[in-house]
XYZ file of C-alpha atoms in Angstrom:
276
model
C 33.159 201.612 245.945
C 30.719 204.098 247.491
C 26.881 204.489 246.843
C 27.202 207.246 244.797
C 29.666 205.213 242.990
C 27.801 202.009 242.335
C 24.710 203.566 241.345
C 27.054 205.847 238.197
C 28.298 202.391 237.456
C 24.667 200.882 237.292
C 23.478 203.849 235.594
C 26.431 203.692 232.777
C 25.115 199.929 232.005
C 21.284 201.274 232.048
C 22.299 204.020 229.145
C 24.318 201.578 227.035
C 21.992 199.231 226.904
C 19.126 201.797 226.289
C 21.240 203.504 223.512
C 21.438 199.871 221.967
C 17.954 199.447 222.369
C 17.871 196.614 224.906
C 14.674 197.593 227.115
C 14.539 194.480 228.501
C 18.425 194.428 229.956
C 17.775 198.482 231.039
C 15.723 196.789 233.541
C 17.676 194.153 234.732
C 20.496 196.114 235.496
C 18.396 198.655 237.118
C 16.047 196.116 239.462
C 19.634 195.154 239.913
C 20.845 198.099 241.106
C 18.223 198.468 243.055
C 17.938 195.014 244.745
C 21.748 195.730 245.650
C 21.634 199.450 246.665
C 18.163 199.970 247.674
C 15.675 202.597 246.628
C 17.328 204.796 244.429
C 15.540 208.023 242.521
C 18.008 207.499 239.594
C 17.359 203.622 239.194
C 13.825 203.643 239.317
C 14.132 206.043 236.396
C 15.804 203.812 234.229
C 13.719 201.019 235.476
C 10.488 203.375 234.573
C 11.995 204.189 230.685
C 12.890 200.366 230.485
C 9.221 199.692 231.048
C 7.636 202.806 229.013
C 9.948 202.140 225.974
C 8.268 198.924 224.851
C 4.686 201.036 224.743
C 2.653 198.186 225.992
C -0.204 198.551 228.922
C 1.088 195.938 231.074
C 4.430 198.122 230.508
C 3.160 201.313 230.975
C 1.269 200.495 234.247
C 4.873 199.127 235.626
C 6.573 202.238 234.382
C 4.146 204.576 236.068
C 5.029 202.221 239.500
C 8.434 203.343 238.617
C 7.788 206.954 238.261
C 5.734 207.184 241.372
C 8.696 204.884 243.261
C 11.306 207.453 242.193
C 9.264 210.137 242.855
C 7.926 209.270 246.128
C 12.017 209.660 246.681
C 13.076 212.915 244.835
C 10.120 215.050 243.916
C 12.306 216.761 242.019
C 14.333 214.735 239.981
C 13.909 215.907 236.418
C 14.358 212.980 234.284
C 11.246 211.003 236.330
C 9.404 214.217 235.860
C 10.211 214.221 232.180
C 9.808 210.320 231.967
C 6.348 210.303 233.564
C 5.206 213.319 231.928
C 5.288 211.815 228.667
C 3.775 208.765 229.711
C 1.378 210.171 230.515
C 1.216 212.728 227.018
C 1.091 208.936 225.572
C -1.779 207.727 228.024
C -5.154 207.321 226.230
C -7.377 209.337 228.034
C -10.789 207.275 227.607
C -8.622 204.235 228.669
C -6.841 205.844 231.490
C -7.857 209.046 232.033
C -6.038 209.341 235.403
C -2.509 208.910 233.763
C -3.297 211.056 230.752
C -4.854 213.988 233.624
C -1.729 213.656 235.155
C 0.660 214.979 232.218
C -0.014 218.318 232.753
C 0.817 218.970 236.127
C 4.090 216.677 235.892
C 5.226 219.034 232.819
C 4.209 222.931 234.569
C 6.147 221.097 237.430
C 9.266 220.528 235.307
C 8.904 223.496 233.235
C 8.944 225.473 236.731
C 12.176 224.011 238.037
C 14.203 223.781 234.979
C 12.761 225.595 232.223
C 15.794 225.683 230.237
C 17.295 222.136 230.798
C 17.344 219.207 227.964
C 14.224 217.057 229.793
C 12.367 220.511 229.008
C 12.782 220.380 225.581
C 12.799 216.188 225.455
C 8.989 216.942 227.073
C 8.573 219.926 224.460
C 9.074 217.183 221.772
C 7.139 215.049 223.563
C 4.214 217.916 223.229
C 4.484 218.182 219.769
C 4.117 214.503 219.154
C 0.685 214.115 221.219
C -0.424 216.990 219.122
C 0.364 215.188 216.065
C -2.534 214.450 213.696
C -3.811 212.261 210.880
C -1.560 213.362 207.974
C 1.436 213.131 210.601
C 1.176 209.704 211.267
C 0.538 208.948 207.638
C 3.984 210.809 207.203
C 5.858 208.749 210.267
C 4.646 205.679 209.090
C 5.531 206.517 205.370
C 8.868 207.336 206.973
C 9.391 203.999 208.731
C 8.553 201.725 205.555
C 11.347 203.803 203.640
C 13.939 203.304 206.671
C 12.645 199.233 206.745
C 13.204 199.467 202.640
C 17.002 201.142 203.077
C 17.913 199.184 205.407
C 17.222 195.732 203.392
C 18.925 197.227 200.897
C 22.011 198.034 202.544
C 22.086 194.723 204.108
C 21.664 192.872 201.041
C 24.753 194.445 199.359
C 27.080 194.499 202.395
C 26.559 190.692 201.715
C 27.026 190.741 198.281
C 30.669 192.913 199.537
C 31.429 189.530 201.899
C 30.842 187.118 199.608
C 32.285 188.895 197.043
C 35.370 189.326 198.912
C 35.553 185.660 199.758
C 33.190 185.134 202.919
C 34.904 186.059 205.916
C 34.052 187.669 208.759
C 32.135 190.641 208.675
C 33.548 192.597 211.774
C 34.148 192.928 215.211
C 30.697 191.677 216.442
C 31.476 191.674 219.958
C 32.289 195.623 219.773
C 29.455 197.699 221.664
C 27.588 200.801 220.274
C 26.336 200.820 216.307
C 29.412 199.820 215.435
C 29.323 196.458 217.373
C 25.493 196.002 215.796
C 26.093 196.510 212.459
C 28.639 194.363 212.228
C 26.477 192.047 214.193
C 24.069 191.975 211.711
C 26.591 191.712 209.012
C 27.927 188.636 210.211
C 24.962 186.632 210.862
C 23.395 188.251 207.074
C 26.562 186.079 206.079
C 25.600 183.629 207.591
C 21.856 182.922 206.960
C 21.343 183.898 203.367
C 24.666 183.112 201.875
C 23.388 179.560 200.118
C 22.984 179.034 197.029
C 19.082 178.811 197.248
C 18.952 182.269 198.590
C 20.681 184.199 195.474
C 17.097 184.837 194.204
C 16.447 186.593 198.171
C 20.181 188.432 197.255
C 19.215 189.798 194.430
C 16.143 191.155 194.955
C 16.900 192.823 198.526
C 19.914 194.381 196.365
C 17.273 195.816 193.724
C 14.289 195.996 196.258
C 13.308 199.640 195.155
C 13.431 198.329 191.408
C 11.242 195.181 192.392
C 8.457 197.481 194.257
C 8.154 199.159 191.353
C 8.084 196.426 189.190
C 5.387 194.673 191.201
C 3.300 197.181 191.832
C 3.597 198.306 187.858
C 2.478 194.520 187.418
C -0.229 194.858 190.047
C -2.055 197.515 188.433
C -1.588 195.930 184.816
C -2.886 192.654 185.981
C -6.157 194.738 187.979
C -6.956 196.626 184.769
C -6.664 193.540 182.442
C -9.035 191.365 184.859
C -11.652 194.330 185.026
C -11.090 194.640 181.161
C -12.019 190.666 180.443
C -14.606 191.143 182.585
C -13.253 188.489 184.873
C -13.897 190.951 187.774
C -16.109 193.772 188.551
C -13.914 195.551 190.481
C -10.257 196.081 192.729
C -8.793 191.878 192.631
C -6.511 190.620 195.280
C -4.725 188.818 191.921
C -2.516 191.416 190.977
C -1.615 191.516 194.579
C 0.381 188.645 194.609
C 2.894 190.227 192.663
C 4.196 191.938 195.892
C 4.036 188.923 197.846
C 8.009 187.769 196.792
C 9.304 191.504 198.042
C 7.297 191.485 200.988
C 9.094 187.763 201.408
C 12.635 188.760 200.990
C 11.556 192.288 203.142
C 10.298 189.726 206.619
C 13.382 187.593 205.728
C 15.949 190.268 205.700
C 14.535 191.645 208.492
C 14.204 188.354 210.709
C 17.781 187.885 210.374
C 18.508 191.504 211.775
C 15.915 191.226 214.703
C 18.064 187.408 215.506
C 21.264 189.065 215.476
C 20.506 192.392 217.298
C 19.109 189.845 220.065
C 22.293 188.271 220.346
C 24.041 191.869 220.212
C 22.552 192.957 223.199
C 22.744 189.600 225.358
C 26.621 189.844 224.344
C 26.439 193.169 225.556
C 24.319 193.003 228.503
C 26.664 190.240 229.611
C 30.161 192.435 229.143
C 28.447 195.253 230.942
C 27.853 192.979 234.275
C 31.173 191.229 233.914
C 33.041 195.297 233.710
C 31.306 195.812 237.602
């Protein structure tokens, strides 16, 4: 196998495993690559989006090592350009205001070689979401608590499917892509909340849109009553606990897909390595 070769072959591993969302295996495979193959402008870019993707400081200071590495290599490259650029876009200028200085000059760089390529228009994107304001990120994280509340849902009636259809195996959990990760977290749903002291869990992640309105109906009742008896002056945490039993069954339903996408991607880091 030549260079060129192994470093396509490292690459393909660094994509899957980014497409699956396994950040920390992206930059395994690339230090890897690179501990077998030596610098390489390529691997340093996967290394540097392993690092940036988990949007941490001690992160982002070893994904702008990254960037520099690959760049100190290929000036040119346009996915470090694009990679760095929006590390930078991200870069909290009181906190680091040389990284967040930096942005523009890495994007009029990129712009000027490849106006027209996709890292142009992944950095465009990238634009648009520093410009972002208040009512934006209202709206993203109103977007995120919808996709948390659809996906408990989903999951809680793909398990009432299994045990409805007797309890057996969910899928192929050792196939790779979404596929391979659904299934994943099918199996080990099955597996975790399938007793008979977790039917009242079942049941309400199958209804949860129904319960949030119930509770929060019966969080507001319970407010106004207290005010009315004159029990409180004002807003009372009381009626909260209504919400408390979703807000259970939401951390439990989503424990059991954070365990089983963990085990996804070490099954899948580990058939990527074994395929070299």
């Amino acid at each position: 196998m030549t260079t060129t070769e192994a470093v396509e072959a490292f690459e393909d591993r660094c994509e899957q495993l980014f497409l699956a969302g396994g950040h920390a295996g992206v930059r395994r495979a690339a230090q890897e690559g690179l501990d077998a193959l030596g610098p390489q402008p390529d691997l340093y870019c996967w290394l540097a989006l392993g690092h940036a993707a988990e949007d941490e400081d001690g992160h982002d200071d070893l994904a702008e090592e990254a960037f520099r590495a690959g760049l100190a290599l290929d000036p040119d490259h346009l996915g470090l350009l694009a990679g760095y650029a929006e590390l930078c876009l991200r870069a909290d200028s009181f906190e680091t205001p040389g990284r967040a200085a930096r942005a523009k000059s890495l994007a009029d760089r990129l712009k000027a070689l490849a106006p027209d390529s996709p890292e142009a228009g992944q950095l465009a994107a990238a634009e648009r979401w520093a410009r972002r304001d208040y009512w934006d990120d209202l709206r993203m994280r109103a977007a995120v608590a919808r996709t948390t509340g659809r996906d408990t849902e989903a999951q809680a009636r793909a398990l009432a499917d299994d045990l409805a259809g007797g309890g057996g195996s969910a899928g192929p959990v050792g196939a790779g892509g979404t596929a391979g990760r659904d299934a994943a977290i099918r199996t080990a749903t099955l597996e975790e909340l399938s007793g008979r002291w977790d039917a009242p869990v079942r049941w309400l992640g199958r209804n949860r849109t129904g319960a949030w309105v119930s509770a929060s109906l019966l969080c507001f009742l319970t407010n106004t009553a207290l005010r009315q008896t004159g029990l409180v002056d004002s807003l009372s945490l009381w009626g909260v606990l209504w919400l408390l039993p979703v807000l259970w069954v939401d951390r439990r339903f989503a424990a059991v897909r954070k365990r089983a996408e963990a085990r996804h991607l070490a099954r899948l880091e580990a058939e990527l390595a074994e395929r070299r």
